[in-house]
Coordinates of C-alpha atoms and ligand atoms in Angstrom, one line a residue:
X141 CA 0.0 0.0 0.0
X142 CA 1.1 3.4 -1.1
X143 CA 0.7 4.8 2.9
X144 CA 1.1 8.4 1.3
X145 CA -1.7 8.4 -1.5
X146 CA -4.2 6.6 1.5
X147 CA -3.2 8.9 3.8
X148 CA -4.2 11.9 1.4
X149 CA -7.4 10.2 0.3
X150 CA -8.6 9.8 4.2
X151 CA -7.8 13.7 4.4
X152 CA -10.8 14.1 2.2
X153 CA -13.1 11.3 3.4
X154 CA -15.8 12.2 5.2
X155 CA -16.5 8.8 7.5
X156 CA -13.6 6.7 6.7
X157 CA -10.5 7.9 9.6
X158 CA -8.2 4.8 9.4
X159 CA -7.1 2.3 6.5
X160 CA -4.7 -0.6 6.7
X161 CA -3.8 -2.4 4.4
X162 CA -0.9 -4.9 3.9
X163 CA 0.7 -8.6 4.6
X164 CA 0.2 -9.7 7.8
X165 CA -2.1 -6.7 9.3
X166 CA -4.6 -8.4 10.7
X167 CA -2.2 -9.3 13.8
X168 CA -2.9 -4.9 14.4
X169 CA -7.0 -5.7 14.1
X170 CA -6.6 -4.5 18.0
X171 CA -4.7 -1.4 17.6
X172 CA -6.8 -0.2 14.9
X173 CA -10.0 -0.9 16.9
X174 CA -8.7 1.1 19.7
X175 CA -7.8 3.8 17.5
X176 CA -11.1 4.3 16.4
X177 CA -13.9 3.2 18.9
X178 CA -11.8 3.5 22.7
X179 CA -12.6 1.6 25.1
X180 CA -15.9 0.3 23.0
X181 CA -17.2 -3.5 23.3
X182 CA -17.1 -5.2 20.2
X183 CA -18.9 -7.5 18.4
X184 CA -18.1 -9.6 15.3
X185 CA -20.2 -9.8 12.5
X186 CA -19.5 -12.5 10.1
X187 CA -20.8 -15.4 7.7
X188 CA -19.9 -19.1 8.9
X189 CA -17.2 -19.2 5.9
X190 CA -15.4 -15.5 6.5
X191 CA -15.9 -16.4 10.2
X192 CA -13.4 -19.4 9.4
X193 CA -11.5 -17.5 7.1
X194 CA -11.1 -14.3 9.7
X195 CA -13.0 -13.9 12.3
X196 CA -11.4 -16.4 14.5
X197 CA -8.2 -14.6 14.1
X198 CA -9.6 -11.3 14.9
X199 CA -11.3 -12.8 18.1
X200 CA -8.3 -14.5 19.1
X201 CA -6.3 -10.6 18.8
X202 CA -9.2 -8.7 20.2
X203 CA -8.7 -11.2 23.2
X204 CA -5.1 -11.0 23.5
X205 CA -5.5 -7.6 23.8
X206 CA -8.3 -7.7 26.6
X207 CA -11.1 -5.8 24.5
X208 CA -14.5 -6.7 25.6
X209 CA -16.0 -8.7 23.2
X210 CA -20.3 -9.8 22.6
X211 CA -20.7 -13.5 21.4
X212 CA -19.7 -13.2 17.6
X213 CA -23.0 -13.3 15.1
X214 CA -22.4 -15.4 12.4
X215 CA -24.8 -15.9 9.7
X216 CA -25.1 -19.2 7.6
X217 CA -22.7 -19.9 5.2
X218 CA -25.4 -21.8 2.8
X219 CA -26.3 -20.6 0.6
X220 CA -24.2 -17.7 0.0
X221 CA -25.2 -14.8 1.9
X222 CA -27.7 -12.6 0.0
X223 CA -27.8 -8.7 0.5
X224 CA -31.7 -8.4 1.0
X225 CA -32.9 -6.2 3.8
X226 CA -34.6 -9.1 6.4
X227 CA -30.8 -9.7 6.5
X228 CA -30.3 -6.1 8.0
X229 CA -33.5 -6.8 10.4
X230 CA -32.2 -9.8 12.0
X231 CA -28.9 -8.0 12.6
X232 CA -30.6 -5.2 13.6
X233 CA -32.7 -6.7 16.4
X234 CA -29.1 -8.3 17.3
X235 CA -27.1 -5.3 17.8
X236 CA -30.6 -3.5 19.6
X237 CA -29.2 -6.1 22.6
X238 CA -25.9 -4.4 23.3
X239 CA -23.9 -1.1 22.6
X240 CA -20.8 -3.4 21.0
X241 CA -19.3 -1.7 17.9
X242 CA -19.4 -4.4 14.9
X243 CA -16.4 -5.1 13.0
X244 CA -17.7 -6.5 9.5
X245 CA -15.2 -9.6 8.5
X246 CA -16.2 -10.5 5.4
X247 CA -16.8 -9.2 1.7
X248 CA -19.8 -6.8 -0.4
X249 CA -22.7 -8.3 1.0
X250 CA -21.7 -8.6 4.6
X251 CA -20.3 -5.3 4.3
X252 CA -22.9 -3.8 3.3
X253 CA -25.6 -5.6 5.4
X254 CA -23.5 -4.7 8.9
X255 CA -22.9 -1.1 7.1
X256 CA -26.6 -0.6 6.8
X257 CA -27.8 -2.5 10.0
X258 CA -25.2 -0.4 12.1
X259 CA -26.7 3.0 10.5
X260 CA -30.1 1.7 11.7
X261 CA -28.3 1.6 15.2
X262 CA -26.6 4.6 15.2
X263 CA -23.2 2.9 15.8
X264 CA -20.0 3.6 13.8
X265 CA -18.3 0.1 12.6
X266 CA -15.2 -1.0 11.6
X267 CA -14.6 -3.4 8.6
X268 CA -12.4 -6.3 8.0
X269 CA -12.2 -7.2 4.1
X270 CA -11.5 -10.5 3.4
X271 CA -12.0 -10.4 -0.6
X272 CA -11.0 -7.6 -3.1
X273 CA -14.4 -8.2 -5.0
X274 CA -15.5 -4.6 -5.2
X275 CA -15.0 -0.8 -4.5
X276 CA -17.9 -0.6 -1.4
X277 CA -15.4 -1.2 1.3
X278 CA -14.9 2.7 2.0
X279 CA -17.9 4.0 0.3
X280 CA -21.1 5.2 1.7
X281 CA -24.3 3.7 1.0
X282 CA -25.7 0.0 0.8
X283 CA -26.7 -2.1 -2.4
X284 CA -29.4 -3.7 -0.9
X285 CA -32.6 -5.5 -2.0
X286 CA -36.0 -4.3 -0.7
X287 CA -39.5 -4.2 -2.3
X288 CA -38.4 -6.5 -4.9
X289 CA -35.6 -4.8 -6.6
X290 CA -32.1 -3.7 -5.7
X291 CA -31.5 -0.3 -4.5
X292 CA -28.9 1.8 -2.7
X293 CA -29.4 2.7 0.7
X294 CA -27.9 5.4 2.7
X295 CA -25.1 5.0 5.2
X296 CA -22.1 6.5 6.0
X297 CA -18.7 4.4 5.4
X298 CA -16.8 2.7 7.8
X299 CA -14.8 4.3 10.6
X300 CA -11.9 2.1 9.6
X301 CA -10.9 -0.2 7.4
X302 CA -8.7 -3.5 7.6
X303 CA -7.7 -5.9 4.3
X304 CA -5.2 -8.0 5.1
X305 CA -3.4 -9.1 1.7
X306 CA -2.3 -12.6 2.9
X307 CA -6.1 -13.2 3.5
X308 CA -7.5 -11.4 -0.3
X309 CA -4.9 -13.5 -2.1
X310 CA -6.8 -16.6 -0.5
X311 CA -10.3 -15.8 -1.4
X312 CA -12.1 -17.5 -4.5
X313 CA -10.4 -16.5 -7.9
X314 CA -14.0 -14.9 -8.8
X315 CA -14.1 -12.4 -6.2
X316 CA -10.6 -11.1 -6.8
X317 CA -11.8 -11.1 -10.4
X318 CA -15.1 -9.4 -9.9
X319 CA -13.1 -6.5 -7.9
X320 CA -10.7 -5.9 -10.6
X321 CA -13.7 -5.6 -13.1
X322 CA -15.0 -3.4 -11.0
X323 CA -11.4 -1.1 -10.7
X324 CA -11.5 -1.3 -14.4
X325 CA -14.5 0.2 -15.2
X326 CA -12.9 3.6 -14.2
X327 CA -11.4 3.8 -17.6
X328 CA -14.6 4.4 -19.3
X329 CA -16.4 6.1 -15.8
X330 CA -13.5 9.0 -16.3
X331 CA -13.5 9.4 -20.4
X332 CA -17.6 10.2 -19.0
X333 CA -16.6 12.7 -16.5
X334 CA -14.5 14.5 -18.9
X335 CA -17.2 14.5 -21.2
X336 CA -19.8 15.9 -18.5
X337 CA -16.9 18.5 -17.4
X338 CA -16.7 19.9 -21.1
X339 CA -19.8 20.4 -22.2
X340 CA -20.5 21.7 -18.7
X341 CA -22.8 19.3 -17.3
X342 CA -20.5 18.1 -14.2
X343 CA -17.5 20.4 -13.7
X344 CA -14.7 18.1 -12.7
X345 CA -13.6 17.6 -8.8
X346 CA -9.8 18.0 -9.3
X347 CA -9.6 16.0 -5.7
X348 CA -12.6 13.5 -6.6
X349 CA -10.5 12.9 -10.0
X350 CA -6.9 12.6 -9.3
X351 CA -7.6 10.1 -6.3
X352 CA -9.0 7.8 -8.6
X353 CA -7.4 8.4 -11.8
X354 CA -4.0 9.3 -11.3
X355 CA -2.7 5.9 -10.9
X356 CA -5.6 3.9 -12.1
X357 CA -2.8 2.5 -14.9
X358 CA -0.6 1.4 -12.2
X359 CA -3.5 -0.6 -10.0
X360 CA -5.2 -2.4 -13.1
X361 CA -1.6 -3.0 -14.7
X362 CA -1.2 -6.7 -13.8
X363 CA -4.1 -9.3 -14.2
X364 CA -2.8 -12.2 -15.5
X365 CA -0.2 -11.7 -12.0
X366 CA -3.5 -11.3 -9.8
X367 CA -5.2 -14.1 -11.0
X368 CA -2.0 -16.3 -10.2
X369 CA -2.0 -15.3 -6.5
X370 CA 0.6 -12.5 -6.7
X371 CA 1.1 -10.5 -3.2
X372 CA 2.1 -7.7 -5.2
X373 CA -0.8 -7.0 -7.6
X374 CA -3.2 -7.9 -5.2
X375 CA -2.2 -5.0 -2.9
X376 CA -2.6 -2.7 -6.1
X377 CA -5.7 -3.7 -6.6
X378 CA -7.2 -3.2 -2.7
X379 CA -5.1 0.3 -3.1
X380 CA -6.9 0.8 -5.9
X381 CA -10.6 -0.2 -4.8
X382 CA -9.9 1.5 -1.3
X383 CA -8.9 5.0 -3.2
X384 CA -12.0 4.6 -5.2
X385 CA -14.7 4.6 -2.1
X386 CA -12.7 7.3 -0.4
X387 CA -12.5 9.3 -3.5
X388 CA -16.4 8.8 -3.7
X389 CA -16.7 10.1 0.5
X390 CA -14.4 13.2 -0.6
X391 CA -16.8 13.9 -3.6
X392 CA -19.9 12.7 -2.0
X393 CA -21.2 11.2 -5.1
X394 CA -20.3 8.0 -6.9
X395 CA -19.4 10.3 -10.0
X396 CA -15.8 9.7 -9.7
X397 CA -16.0 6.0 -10.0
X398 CA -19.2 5.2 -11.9
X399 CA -20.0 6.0 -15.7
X400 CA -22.1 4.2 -18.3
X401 CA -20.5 0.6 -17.3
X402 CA -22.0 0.9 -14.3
X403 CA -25.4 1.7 -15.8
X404 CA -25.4 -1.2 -17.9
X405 CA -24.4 -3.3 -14.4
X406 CA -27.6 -1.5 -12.6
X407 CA -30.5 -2.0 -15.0
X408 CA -29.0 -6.0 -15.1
X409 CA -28.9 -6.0 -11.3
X410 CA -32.5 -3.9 -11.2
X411 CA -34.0 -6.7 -13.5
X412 CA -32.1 -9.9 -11.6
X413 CA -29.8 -11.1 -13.8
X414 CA -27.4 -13.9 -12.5
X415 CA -29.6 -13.1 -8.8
X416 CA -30.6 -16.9 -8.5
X417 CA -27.5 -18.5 -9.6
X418 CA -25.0 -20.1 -7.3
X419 CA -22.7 -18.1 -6.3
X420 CA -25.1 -15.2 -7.7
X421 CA -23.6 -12.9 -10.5
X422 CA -21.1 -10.5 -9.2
X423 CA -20.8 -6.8 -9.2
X424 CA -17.8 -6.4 -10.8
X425 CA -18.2 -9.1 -13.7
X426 CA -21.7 -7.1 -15.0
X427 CA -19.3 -3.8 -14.9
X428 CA -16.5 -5.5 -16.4
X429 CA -18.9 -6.3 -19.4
X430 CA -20.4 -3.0 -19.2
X431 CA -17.0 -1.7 -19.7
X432 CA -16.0 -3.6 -23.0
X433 CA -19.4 -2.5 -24.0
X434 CA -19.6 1.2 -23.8
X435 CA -15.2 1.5 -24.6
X436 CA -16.3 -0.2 -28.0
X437 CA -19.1 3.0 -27.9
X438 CA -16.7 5.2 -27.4
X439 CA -14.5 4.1 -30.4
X440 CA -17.7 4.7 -32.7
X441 CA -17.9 7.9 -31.3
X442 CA -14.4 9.5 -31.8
X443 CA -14.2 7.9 -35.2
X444 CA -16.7 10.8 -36.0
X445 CA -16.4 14.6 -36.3
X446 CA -18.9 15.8 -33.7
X447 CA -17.7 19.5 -34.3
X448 CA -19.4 19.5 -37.6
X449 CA -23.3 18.6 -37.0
X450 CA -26.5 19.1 -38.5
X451 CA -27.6 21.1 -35.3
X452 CA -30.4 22.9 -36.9
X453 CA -31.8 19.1 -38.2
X454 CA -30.7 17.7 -34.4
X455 CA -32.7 20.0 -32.6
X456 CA -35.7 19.6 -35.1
X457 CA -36.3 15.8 -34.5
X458 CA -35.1 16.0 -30.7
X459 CA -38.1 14.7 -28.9
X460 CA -40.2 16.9 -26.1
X461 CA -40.3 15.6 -22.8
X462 CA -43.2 13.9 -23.2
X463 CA -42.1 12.1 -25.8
X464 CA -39.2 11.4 -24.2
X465 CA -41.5 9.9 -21.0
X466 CA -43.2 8.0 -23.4
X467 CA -40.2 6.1 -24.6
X468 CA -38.9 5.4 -21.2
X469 CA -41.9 3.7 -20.3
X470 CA -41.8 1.8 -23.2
X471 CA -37.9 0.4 -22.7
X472 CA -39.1 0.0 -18.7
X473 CA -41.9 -1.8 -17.8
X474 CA -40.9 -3.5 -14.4
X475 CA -42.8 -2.0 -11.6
X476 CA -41.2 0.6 -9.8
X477 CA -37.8 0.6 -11.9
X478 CA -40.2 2.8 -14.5
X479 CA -41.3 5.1 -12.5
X480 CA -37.3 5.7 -11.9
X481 CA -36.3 5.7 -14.9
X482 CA -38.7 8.2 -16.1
X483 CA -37.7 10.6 -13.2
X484 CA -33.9 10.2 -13.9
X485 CA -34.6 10.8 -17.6
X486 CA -36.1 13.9 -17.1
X487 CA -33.9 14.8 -14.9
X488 CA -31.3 15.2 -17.8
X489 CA -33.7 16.2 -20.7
X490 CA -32.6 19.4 -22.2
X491 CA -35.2 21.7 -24.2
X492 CA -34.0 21.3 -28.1
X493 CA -33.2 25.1 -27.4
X494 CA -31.1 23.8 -25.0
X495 CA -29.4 21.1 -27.0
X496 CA -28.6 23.5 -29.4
X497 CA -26.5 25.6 -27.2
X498 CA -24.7 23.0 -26.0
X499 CA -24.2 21.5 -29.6
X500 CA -22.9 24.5 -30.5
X501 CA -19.9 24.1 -27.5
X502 CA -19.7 20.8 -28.5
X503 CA -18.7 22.1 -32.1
X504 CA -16.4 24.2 -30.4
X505 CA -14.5 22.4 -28.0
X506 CA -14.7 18.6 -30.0
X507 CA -11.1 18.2 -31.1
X508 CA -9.2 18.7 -27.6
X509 CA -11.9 17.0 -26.0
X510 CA -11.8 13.5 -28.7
X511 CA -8.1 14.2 -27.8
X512 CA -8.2 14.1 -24.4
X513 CA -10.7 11.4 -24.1
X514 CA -8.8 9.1 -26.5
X515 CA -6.4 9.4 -24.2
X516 CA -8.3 8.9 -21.2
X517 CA -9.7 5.4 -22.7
X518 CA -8.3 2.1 -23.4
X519 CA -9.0 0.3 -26.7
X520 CA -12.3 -2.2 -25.9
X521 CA -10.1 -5.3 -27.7
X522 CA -7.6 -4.0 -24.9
X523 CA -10.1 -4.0 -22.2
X524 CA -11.1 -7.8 -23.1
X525 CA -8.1 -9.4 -22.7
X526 CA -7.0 -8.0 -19.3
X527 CA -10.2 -8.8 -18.1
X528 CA -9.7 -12.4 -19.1
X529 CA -6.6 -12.4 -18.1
X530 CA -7.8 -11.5 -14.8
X531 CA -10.1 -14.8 -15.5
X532 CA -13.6 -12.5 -15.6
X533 CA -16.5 -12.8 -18.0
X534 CA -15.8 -10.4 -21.6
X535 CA -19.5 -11.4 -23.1
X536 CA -22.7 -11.4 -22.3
X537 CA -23.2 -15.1 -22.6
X538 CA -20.7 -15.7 -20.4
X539 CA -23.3 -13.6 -17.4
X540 CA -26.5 -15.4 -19.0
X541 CA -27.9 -12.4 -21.1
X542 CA -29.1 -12.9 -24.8
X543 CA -26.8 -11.0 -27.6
X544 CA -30.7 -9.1 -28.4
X545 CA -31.0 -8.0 -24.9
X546 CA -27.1 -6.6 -24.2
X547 CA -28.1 -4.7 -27.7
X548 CA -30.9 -3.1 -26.2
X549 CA -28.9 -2.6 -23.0
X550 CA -27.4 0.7 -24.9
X551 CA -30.4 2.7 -25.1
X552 CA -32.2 1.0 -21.8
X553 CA -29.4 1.7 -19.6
X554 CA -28.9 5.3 -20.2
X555 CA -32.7 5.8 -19.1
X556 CA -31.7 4.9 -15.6
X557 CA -29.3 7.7 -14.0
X558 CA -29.1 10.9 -14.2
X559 CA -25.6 10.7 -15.0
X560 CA -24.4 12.2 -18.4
X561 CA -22.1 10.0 -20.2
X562 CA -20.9 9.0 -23.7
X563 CA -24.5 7.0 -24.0
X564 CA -26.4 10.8 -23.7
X565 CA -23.5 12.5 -25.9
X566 CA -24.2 9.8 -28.7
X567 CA -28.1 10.1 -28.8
X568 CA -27.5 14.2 -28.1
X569 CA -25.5 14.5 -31.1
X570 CA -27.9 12.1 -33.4
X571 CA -25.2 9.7 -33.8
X572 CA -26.7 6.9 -30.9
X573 CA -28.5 4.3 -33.6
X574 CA -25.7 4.3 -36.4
X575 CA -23.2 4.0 -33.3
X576 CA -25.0 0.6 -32.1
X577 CA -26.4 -0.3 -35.3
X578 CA -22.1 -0.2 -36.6
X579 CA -21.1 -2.7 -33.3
X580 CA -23.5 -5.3 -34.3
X581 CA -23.3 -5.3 -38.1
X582 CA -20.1 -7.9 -39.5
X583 CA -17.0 -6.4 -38.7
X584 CA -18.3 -4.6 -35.8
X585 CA -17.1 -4.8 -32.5
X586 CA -19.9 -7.1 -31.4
X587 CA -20.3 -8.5 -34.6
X588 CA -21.9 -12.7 -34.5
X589 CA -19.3 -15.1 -34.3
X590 CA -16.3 -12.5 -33.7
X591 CA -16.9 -12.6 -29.7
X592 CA -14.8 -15.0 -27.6
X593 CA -16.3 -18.5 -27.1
X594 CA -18.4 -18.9 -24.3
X595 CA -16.0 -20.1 -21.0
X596 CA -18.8 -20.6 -18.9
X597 CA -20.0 -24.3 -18.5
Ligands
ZN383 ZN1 -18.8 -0.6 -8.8

């Protein structure tokens, strides 16, 4: 661990005070405890498989070390442990028993089950990683499901923040490879930023930026030495995963590590894909997808010369709002994801007046902004083999979704958040159907029969 860039990063974080991360550290789980809570009682909260994997050891050190400790609550191993919120309930009416400050040991889920269920309390908690399987460790917030369809819920972030590298390198090869999907998709989520920053959408945070971006190369540089166990690598990566949540506290929006991948990973997770299989569909392989996906976008995009449009023609067929609500509900029907969608669509509709204007920055500012995004990106092609070099999924067969369905993903996804990204700059600029229409014909990016074979069994 870079001990300078964390220590910068918590300087900016809002919840997040301590973060430790190395060979061997759980042997300080102790000292960092009393850092942060005192003299507080405290109270493990684990599943019977991270329980074996860590929570022993960090009994046996709390122990050593004379902190008062609650009978550990451990929830079943099998099946795996699914973020829904009766989940949080249980725990909550656990924790209403005692004043004990829970220390999560575990990965996403139980992460963000004690994260939620310890908001509920009004109790500040401490988390002990034992997979680098996504960014969530120092984030706010809970992916959670409730009322049928996953949602984030608020929470602050953990106090502080243990990952143990000898214990990540010994997780399942998925999770590891599910985290650095996730890490990856910041290529594309920061070529969308820039794009929101020019054409004065989102003005860039130049903290909220650098903390994830400025050594994003460095963190995502070795996959095929990840996947094979490497110490090394695998310390990059939780770097790079920790940064990301603490980057997100110091800009208090998951702007700086979310673009369109991530939409494409939402609408799949809103609708259930890969929820009932066993171990259920990660995370990071639906972003790491997501990320091919919209990278190959992006290369339709630059290709063209967006500083010389038809803006008087653009703004003429550019829909009202209520045609605009109309098509949402048409692309959404689930219950309660259209009603979302339509209110995040409208949240970013411009008037065609509108469009216009910014069309016309557009024409002014296109070639150092195609420069500075190309550079920003990595070619798609590029994108796929790290990613299966990191042993993750790099089609949508490989996550169970139908070649007709990811096509549609393009248009659906961008309905769901707010978010401006290269998916609104494509249909903004009149170039959104040609653009897909180009990545399925022969030749294109996802043209039949040019994807990888299928690994999955
Ligand atoms: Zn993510």
């Amino acid at each position: 661990m870079n001990d300078e860039r964390i220590e910068e990063a918590l300087q900016e974080a809002t919840d997040t005070r301590n973060v430790t991360i190395g060979e061997g550290v759980l042997a300080s789980v102790a000292d960092v405890f009393e850092k942060g809570f005192g003299d507080s009682e405290a109270v493990i909260v684990a599943d019977e498989n991270t329980f074996g994997v860590a929570g022993k050891e960090v009994q046996r050190h709390l122990e050593e070390a004379d902190r008062k400790l609650i009978e550990p609550y451990v929830f079943s191993g099998e099946p795996a442990l699914y973020a829904e919120y009766d989940n949080i309930e249980t725990l909550v009416e656990a924790l209403r028993e005692h004043d004990a400050v829970p220390i999560a040991v575990g990965s996403g889920t139980l992460n963000d089950i004690v994260k939620r269920a310890s908001d509920e309390c009004e109790r500040p908690y401490m988390c002990v990683g034992t997979a680098a399987s996504m960014d969530g460790y120092t984030a706010f917030g809970a992916s959670i499901e409730k009322d049928g369809h996953k949602q984030t819920l608020t929470c602050p972030a953990p106090r502080a923040v243990l990952a143990d590298v000898n214990i990540l390198v010994g997780a399942p090869a998925r999770m590891t490879a599910s985290g650095y999907a996730d890490l990856l998709g910041k290529v594309t989520s920061g070529a969308d930023w820039l794009i929101a920053d020019a054409l004065e959408v989102e003005e860039i945070d130049p903290k909220g930026w650098s903390l994830v971006q400025d050594h994003l190369r460095g963190w995502i540089g070795e996959p095929s030495e990840l996947k094979a166990g490497d110490g090394e690598a695998m310390d990059q990566l939780i770097e790079g995963l920790v940064m990301s949540g603490l980057a997100m506290q110091s800009y208090q929006s998951s702007r700086t590590a979310s673009g369109a991948e991530h939409q494409f990973s939402h609408l799949w997770e809103g609708e259930g894909l890969g929820r009932d299989d066993d171990p259920p569909l990660s995370h990071g392989f639906k972003v790491g997808v997501g990320s091919i996906a919209i990278a190959a976008l992006y290369e339709r995009v630059l290709e063209r010369d967006l500083g010389d449009l038809d803006i008087e023609a653009i703004r003429a067929s550019w829909p009202t709002s209520e045609e605009l609500e109309r098509e949402v509900r048409a692309a959404h029907t689930t219950p309660g994801l259209d009603e979302a969608a339509v209110e995040q669509s409208l949240a970013k509709y411009v008037s065609a007046d509108e469009l216009a204007e910014r069309l016309k920055l557009l024409s002014e500012i296109w070639p150092a902004l195609r420069e500075k995004v190309a550079e920003q990106l990595m070619p798609a092609g590029q994108l796929r083999e790290m990613l299966e070099e990191a042993g993750c999924p790099t089609s949508p067969e490989e996550i169970g979704l139908g070649w007709e369905d990811f096509k549609a993903t393009y248009s659906r996804a961008r309905m769901i958040r707010s978010r401006y990204t290269v998916l609104d700059l494509a249909a903004e600029t009149g170039i959104f159907d040609e653009c897909i229409e180009e990545l399925f014909a022969p030749g294109g990016f996802w043209a039949p029969g040019t994807a990888p074979q299928s690994q999955a069994d």
